[in-house]
PDB file of C-alpha atoms in Angstrom:
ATOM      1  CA  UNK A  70      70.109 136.190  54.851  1.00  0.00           C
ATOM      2  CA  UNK A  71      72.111 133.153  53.577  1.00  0.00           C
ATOM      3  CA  UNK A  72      75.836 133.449  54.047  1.00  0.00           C
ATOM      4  CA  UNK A  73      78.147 134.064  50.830  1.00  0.00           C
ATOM      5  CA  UNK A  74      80.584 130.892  49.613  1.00  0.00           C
ATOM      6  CA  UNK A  75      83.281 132.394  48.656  1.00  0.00           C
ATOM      7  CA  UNK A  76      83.798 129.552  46.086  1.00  0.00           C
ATOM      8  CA  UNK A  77      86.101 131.719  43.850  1.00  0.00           C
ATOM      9  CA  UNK A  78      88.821 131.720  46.581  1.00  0.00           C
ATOM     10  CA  UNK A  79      89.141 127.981  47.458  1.00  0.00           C
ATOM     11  CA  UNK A  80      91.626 125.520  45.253  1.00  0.00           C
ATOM     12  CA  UNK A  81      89.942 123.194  43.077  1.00  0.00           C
ATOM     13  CA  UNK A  82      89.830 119.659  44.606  1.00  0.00           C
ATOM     14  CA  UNK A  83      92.626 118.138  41.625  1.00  0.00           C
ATOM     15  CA  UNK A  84      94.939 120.799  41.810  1.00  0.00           C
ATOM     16  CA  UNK A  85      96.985 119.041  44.843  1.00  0.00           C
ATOM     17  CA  UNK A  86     100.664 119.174  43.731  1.00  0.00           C
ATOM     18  CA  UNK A  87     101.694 117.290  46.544  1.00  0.00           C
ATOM     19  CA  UNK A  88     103.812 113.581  45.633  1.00  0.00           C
ATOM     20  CA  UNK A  89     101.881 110.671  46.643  1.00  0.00           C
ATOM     21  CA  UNK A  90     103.436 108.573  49.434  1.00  0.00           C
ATOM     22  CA  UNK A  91     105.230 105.542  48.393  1.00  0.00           C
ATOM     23  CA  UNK A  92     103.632 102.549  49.735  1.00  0.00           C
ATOM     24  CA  UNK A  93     105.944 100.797  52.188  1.00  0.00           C
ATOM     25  CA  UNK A  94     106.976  97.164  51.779  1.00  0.00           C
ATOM     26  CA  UNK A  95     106.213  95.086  54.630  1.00  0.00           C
ATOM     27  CA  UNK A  96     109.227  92.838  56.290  1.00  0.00           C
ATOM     28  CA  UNK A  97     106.509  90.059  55.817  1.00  0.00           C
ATOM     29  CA  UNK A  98     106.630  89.805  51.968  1.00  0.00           C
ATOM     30  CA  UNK A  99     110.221  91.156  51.490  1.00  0.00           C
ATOM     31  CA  UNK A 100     111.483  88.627  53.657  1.00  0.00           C
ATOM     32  CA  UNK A 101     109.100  86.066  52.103  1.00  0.00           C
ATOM     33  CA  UNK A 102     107.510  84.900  55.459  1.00  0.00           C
ATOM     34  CA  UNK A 103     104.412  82.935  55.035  1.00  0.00           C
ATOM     35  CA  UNK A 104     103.656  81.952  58.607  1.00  0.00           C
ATOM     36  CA  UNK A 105     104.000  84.067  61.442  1.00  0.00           C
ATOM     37  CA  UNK A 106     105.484  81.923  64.605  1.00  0.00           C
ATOM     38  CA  UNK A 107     105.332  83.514  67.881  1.00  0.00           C
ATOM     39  CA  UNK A 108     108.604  81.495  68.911  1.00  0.00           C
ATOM     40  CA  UNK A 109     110.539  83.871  66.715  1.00  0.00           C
ATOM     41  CA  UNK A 110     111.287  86.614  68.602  1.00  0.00           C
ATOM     42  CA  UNK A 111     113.770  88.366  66.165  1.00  0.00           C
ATOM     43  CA  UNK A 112     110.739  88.722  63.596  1.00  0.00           C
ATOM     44  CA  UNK A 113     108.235  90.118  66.086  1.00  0.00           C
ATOM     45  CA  UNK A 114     110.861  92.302  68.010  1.00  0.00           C
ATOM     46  CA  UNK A 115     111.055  94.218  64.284  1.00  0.00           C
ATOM     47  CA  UNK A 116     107.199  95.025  64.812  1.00  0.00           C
ATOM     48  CA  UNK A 117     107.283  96.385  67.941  1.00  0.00           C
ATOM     49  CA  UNK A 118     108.653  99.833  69.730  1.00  0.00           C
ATOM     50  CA  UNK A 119     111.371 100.448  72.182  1.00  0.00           C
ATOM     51  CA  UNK A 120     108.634 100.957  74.506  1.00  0.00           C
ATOM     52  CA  UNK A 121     107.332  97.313  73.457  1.00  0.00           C
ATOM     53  CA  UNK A 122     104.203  98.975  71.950  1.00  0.00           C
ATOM     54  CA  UNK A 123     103.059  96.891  68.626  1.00  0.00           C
ATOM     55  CA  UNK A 124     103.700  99.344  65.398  1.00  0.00           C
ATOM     56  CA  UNK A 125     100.878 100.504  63.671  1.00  0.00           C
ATOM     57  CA  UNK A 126     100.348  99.044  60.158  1.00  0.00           C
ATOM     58  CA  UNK A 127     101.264 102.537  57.952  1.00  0.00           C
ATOM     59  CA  UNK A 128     104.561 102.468  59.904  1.00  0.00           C
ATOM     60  CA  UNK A 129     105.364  98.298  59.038  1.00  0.00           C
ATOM     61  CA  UNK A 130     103.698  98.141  55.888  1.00  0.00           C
ATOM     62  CA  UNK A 131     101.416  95.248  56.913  1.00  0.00           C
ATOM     63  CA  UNK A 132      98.194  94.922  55.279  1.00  0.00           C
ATOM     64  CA  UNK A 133      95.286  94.096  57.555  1.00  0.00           C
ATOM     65  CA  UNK A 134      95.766  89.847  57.915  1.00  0.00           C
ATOM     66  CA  UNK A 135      99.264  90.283  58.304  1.00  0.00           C
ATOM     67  CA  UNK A 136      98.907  93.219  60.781  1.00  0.00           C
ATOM     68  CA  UNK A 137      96.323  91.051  62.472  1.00  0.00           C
ATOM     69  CA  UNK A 138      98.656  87.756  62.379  1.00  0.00           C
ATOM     70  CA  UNK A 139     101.579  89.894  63.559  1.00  0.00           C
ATOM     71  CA  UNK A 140      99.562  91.245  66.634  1.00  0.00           C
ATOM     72  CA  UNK A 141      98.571  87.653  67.575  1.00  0.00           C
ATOM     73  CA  UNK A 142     101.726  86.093  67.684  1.00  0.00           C
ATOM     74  CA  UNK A 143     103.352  88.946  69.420  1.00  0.00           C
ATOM     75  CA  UNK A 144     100.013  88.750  72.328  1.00  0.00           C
ATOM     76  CA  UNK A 145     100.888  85.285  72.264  1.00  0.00           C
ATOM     77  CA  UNK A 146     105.028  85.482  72.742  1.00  0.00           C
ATOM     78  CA  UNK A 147     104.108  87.898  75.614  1.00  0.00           C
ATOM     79  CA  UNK A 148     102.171  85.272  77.349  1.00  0.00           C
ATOM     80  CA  UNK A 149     104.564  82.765  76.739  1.00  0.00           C
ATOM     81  CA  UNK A 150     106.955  85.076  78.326  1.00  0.00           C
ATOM     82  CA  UNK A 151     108.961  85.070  75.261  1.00  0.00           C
ATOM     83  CA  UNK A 152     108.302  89.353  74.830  1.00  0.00           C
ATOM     84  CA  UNK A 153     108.285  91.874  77.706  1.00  0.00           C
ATOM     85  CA  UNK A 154     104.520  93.638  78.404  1.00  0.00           C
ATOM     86  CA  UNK A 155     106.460  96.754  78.582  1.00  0.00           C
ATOM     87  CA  UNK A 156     110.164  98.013  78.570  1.00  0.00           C
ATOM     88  CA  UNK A 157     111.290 100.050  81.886  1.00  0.00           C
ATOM     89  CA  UNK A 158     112.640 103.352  80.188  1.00  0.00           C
ATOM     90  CA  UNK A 159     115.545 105.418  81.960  1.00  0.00           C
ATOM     91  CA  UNK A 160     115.378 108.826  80.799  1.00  0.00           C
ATOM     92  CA  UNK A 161     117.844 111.085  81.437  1.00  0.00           C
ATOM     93  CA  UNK A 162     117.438 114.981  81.738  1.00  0.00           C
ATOM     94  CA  UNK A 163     120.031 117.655  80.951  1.00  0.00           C
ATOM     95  CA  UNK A 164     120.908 120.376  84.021  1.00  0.00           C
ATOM     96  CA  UNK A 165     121.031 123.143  81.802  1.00  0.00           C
ATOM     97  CA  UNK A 166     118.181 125.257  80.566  1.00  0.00           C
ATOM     98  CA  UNK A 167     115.482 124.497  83.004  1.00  0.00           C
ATOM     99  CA  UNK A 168     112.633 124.613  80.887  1.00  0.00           C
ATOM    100  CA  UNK A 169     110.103 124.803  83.683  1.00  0.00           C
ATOM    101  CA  UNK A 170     111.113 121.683  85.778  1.00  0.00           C
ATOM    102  CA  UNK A 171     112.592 123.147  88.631  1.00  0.00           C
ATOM    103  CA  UNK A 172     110.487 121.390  91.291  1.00  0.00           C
ATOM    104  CA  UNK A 173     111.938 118.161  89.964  1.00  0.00           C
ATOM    105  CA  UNK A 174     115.348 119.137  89.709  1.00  0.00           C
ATOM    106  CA  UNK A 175     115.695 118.602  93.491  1.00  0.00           C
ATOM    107  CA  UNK A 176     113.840 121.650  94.992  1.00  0.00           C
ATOM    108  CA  UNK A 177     110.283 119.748  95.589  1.00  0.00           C
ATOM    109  CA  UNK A 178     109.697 118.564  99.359  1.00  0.00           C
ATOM    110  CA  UNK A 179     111.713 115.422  99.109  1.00  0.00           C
ATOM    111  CA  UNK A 180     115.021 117.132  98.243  1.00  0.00           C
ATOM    112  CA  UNK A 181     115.131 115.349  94.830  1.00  0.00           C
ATOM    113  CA  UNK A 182     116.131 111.892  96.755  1.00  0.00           C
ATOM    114  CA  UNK A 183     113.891 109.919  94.849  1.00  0.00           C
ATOM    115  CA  UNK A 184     115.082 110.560  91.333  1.00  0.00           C
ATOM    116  CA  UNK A 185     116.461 107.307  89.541  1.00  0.00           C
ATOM    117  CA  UNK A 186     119.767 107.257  88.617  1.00  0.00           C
ATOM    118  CA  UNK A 187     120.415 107.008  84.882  1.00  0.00           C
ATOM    119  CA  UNK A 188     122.683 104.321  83.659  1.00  0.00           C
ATOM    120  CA  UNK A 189     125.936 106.768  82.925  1.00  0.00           C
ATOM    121  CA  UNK A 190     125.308 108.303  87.006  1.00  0.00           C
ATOM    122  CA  UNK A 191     128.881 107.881  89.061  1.00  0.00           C
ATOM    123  CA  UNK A 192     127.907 106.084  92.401  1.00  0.00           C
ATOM    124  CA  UNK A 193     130.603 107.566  95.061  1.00  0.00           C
ATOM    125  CA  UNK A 194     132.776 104.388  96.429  1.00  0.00           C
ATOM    126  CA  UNK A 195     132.117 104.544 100.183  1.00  0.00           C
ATOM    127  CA  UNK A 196     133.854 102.163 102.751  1.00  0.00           C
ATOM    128  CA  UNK A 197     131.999  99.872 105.762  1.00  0.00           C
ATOM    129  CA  UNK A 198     133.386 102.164 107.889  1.00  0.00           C
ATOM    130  CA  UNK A 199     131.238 105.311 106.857  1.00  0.00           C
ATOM    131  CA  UNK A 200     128.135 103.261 106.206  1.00  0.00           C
ATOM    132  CA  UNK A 201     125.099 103.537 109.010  1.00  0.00           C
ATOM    133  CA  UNK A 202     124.856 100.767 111.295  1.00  0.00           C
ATOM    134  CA  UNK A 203     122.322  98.230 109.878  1.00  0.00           C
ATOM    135  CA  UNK A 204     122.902  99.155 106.261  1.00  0.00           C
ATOM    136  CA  UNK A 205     124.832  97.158 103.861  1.00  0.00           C
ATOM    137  CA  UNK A 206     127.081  98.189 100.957  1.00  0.00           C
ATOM    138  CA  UNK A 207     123.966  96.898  98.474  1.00  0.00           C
ATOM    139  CA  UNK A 208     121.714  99.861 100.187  1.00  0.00           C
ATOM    140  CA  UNK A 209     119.526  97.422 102.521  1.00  0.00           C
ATOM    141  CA  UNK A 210     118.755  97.521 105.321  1.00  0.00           C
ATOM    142  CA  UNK A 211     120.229  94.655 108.249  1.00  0.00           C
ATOM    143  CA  UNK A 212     118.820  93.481 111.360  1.00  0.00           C
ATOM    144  CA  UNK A 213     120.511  92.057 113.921  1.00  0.00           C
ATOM    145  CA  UNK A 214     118.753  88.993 115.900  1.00  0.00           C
ATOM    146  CA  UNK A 215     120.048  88.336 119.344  1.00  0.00           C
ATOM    147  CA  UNK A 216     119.431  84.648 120.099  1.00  0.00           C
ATOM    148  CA  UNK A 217     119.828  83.561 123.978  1.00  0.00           C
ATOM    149  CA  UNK A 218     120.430  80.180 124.630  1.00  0.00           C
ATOM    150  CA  UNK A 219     118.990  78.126 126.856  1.00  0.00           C
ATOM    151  CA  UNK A 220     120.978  76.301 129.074  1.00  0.00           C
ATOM    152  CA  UNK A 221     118.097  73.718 129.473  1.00  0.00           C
ATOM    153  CA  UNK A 222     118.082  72.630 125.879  1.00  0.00           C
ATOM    154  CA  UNK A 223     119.945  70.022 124.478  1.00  0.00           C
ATOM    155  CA  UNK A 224     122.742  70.419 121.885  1.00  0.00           C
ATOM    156  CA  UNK A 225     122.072  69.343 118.451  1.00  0.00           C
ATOM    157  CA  UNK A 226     124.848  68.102 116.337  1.00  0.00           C
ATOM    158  CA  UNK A 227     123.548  68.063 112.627  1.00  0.00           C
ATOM    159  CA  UNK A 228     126.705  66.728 111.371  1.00  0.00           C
ATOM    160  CA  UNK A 229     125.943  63.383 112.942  1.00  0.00           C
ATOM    161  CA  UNK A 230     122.814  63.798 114.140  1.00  0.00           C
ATOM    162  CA  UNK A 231     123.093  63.236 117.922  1.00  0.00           C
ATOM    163  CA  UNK A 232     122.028  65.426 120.744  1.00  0.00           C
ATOM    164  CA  UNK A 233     124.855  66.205 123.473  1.00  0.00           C
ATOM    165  CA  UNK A 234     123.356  63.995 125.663  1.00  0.00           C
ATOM    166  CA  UNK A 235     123.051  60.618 123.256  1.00  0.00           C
ATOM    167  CA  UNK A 236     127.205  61.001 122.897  1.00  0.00           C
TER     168      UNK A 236
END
């Protein structure tokens, strides 16, 4: 009991109507750049994402030695310290609609306090005055050190370098 192809109901393989892609030019040979340098960070920075991820060669139009030249130099610039490994990403989310996230929005067990701020967030001014004691306007914490002198031990001057009893 073989199973029936129904070949009369599939398209014929040439009958694709569909444009063909236009092959994309690579920055490489538009720009006329015969060696890749991994001091030049303006050329590499074109071949890599926001996310510093290295672009894939059907997206920069690389063929394979350049693609492989390209990811070389920008390893190497990364080493060097010339490129970031990765790019910190602040994303920032919309209070209307939901969507689902409402233990994130500030309703989990933490109260939402350790949500980042994006870069747009208003930080409320606050004065010394209403800050806790040991905190600091920059959101450390302070210690205070009590130091108890000893009467026994001699006075240092460092501006001259004499103790108080060599004076």
């Amino acid at each position: 009991m073989a199973r029936e192809n129904n070949r009369e109901k599939r398209k014929p393989l040439g009958t694709d109507k569909r444009r063909p892609m236009k092959k994309k030019v690579s920055i490489l040979i538009s720009e006329g750049v015969d060696w890749i340098d991994y001091k030049d960070v303006n050329l590499l920075r074109r071949f890599v994402s926001e996310r510093a991820k290295i672009r894939a060669r059907r997206v920069t139009g690389n063929n394979t030695q350049q693609q492989r030249a390209v990811a070389k130099a920008i390893r190497l610039s990364r080493e060097m310290g010339l490129l970031p490994y990765t790019v910190r990403q602040v994303t920032q989310r919309s209070k209307g609609g939901g969507g689902g996230r409402r233990d994130r929005e500030g309703g989990g067990r933490d109260g939402g306090r350790d949500r980042e701020l994006s870069a747009d967030a208003v930080i409320p001014e606050t004065t010394i005055h209403e800050l806790p004691e040991g905190i600091t306007m920059e959101g450390e914490e302070t210690m205070e050190i009590v130091v108890e002198r000893n009467p026994e031990a001699l006075d240092y001057d460092p501006t001259d370098g004499t103790t108080s009893e060599e004076a």
